[in-house]
């Protein structure tokens, strides 16, 4: 508000006093302006500027009270507004007087009688509120004191707490008293609600009892109106959060007695049911145990017996349905919905009754004859009869929409809608790993939902469709759901194919450059095939329902309702995505109505409808309907074979081309996404031979894409999507098979257009990704002109200097594909190559490994045929900087390939000299040694040094670092030279006895790498002393590990030695120091020959072959008496998951579940921790083997996430006692496993149990709290509905974490840990608030999410600085 220039900057009580006489002026405008000035003075004034002037405070209160009875409404409203700043400025002794006068105020001139209660609510909500878990301040105590002394007695009609006052005067009749002829004012209940909401934590038990008794009396009174009762239910649910255990028990007992009352009226029954449902949402954890007794009373209201009895009564009453009966049923179903969402675990025993009730009333329509038998008969009619039925159905639906069947007195639709919501919640909370797996949802629920697609009431129909869609989506969770929306980085994976995991067995160094497979997936090269329907399970059940679903939806698509058609198309889209097709047989029924919707640009415009469904509020307009239709057609085109779609392509192309030209950018953008899928349908190999008709259709698509790409007046999103579609079209029509689809002239024009868009800042990133796909898919250098390749490659190189990291990564990825592909590289000349090298050199830095790998790949290919232009002093200097970094994985592989090429071309001499002089022992010996070793072998005489030089260095060097480097060089040289290597094993083994800590291990690794190149010479010598215990045995195990690792990747033949290696490993791995490396060796050997050695991990054979009965002496490894042996097997199995291939999976599959079950039940704590890490690894690397068999494993993981008191012990540390939790590491592993399962097997996890464990983890140790915060960020996306239901307990845990303050003498680590915990909580809080803004900004009279609203207000007030920092950081990341 703009401050008046006449008002002082620092007002005093005298300024306020001067305005008070003007409040009684005869002119209402003058009174209004005076109040406005008063409001500004109170707002800008110092907090204490009125506190010491009691007289002015009292006169101000009296003046405002008089203006509350003003005849002018605007004056009254401004007077109420003035009360807010006034109560924060006046003397504390004035507050009780103010509240008393307001509560006794009777307006005579005002038209609105709610002014006094509105003013009271303003005062209460303005008071400083208590913060749970923190000591209240003086202002808060003063505010509560005034409420306790004055307001609560005025509400209930008697003094609840005397506060030490003798002969306390009896207050007047309570504002909420039910005795007498005066009805209870509903506005007074609003005041009570605010008292409970704002000051509930400070209310004493006697006050809570008094307020509860008063509200209960209101609810029990016969003459109480419905509006008052609704507000009273909200009040009781808010107060319930502050009930003591005894009061809650007494209140529940009162409810039980009321339910058992044989004279209970329908009205009161509905009220009590509503109370139970509301309190269940308000305090689910405390109220849940009482549901065992209370739930049957609610279920009885919707039971079959009561339904039959009521039907008989209705029949005897000439078919008239008592509306109160339906009100009771509606209340019962709403309560059941609350039970399921808030107390899901406690409702498990009532699952059958709940489903029965929901299905019973889903089809409850007393004003329509039951035509269920007719529907069943209709399903068997011939096609002609079905068409006739459809026609009549359409007419009937039109008639319904016009109101022909609407009956103002028929409220049964509310019951049906509530029944659908119950089923929606049941599916949301009980599908995963529960009712979906045992077939209940598809056997009982799905058929009834499909049957109710004929529902005549729009809102109910939308609920039914939303519920069915939810069931379909739950069926598809955990499977790879395809998406046609590719605008945001669909080719991002091509920009730098970083191998985050280790390369699989048999892979070569060049495998990381094979972008063809990745591009094929993104551009849909392979034609989709109809996904095979499983023999059993949820997807099989869905497939059985598809014919009935399509039959009913076809009728809905012919109607006029926009909301219904949009919901129906959304359901079809979910079915397509979940089944990866599945509609081939029904396209003739679906395509026409969908295309008609897409074509008509003004469908329903200006006649938008708003419907609130179980899935949330959804607005349906003509544009949103067209978008849904386009997304449906995209999904169908993406998942169905071209042969199935050919008969409909003419209609599809013409309809979608029209939609591309739409003025609404979202419709146009979605139409372009659909065109991408049509391009894939029309191009090889999905369409082997294109006829003239298909060529013409492709020409139409080309023209419309070019038109949108060049249209500068089109929205940016549309142009970006068009550029993306153009990239798909050019990529799919490359090569001889696609040449006849688009002429070379058109291709050339399109490529030039991409080049042009590449130079435009707004469309640059989209053009880069389009060029990426085109470059990767090209098969002939004639597809590009040399000019185009040179210009584009240099422009891509120039983008590497931009600040936008996404653009740099995409540009480098596109450049890599252009250079790696011979079709593109052949068009580069020497000048362009040299310029590209200069542009790439700044990227050769270890600061960004994501860009370093692709840059090295580009250089490795540019060097072929252009060596002199690529290799120079600048590049050698840059490579030396890289070698200093601790590289690994794909980046190191790329560097070694580049170095190998330099050596083979005889250009490694200067680089070798730089490595020896400038790098030497300054870098990591493992990395530097590999680089020098490869350069030494492949550069031969051109590098200026020989192997003998490094042997001499090894024997004469006194420095451990030099010896380690020499060993690494010689080991790599031995590996690369193979059998021609002059190096002997003793050269490395002689350094095992070195006193240095580093040299022996470096010698062991070098021995293994050299041995992998010459197995016949080295391996027998390594195995011979392996039986001798000691440090040598440990080192030899490392040598064997290197040999086995190279054998697994490069296919080195070691089969003659595998049995000997196995026996030696089993013996050597028993030592404590050898367990980890021995287990890894056993795992790697198992990968090489799984059929032989994987069974041996389960069955232990006697090691000694001297015993004749060796083969008879068998026992299970996993059940060995020694915990160390069992632990070795567990670790060995874990090492196999990351590097194994399909042949290993075939052997592992039948045994994996049983082995993991035995591991997770191990009696040893450390072995159970190892078992959890093994399951975690299997989840990441073998999800296809784990997913089908998670049933018996998940309870074991959940069990290990619980705190076990028996594992907590006290340890004496000097004069202090310290608690040690031996189960902490196991719990941490359990939570890590749950986190991994959320990413790969979320559909298999019981969501209620998962949330219980996550919330419990927020009370655990720091590391587990960090994991639980990460899990919450995932759950916001994976299950937003259950997350919003759990906000209250989350808020309570977060408040405790933020309220923790380290001790004054806390060490630095404890302080940093507390700061990290607070920062993590605030970040997650921000994410939760952004995801569910309505939870914090909900209505004040709502009992749900009350703790979360209080917590969010506290965060905004006390942690505003940290909150702003988190929000700013999020904005920067988004930018």
PDB file of C-alpha atoms in Angstrom, residues 118 210 281 387 688 757 976 1173 1183 1286 1333:
ATOM      1  CA  UNK A 118     -15.185 -12.254  11.541  1.00  0.00           C
ATOM      2  CA  UNK A 210     -14.458 -28.427  27.183  1.00  0.00           C
ATOM      3  CA  UNK A 281      -7.546 -38.202   8.089  1.00  0.00           C
ATOM      4  CA  UNK A 387     -23.577 -50.797 -34.971  1.00  0.00           C
ATOM      5  CA  UNK A 688      10.338 -52.315 -46.412  1.00  0.00           C
ATOM      6  CA  UNK A 757      18.983 -22.971 -37.866  1.00  0.00           C
ATOM      7  CA  UNK A 976      50.161 -55.596 -25.479  1.00  0.00           C
ATOM      8  CA  UNK A1173      24.620 -55.001  -1.259  1.00  0.00           C
ATOM      9  CA  UNK A1183      16.532 -56.151 -13.019  1.00  0.00           C
ATOM     10  CA  UNK A1286       2.034 -38.381   4.225  1.00  0.00           C
ATOM     11  CA  UNK A1333       1.267 -26.010  -3.241  1.00  0.00           C
TER      12      UNK A1333
END
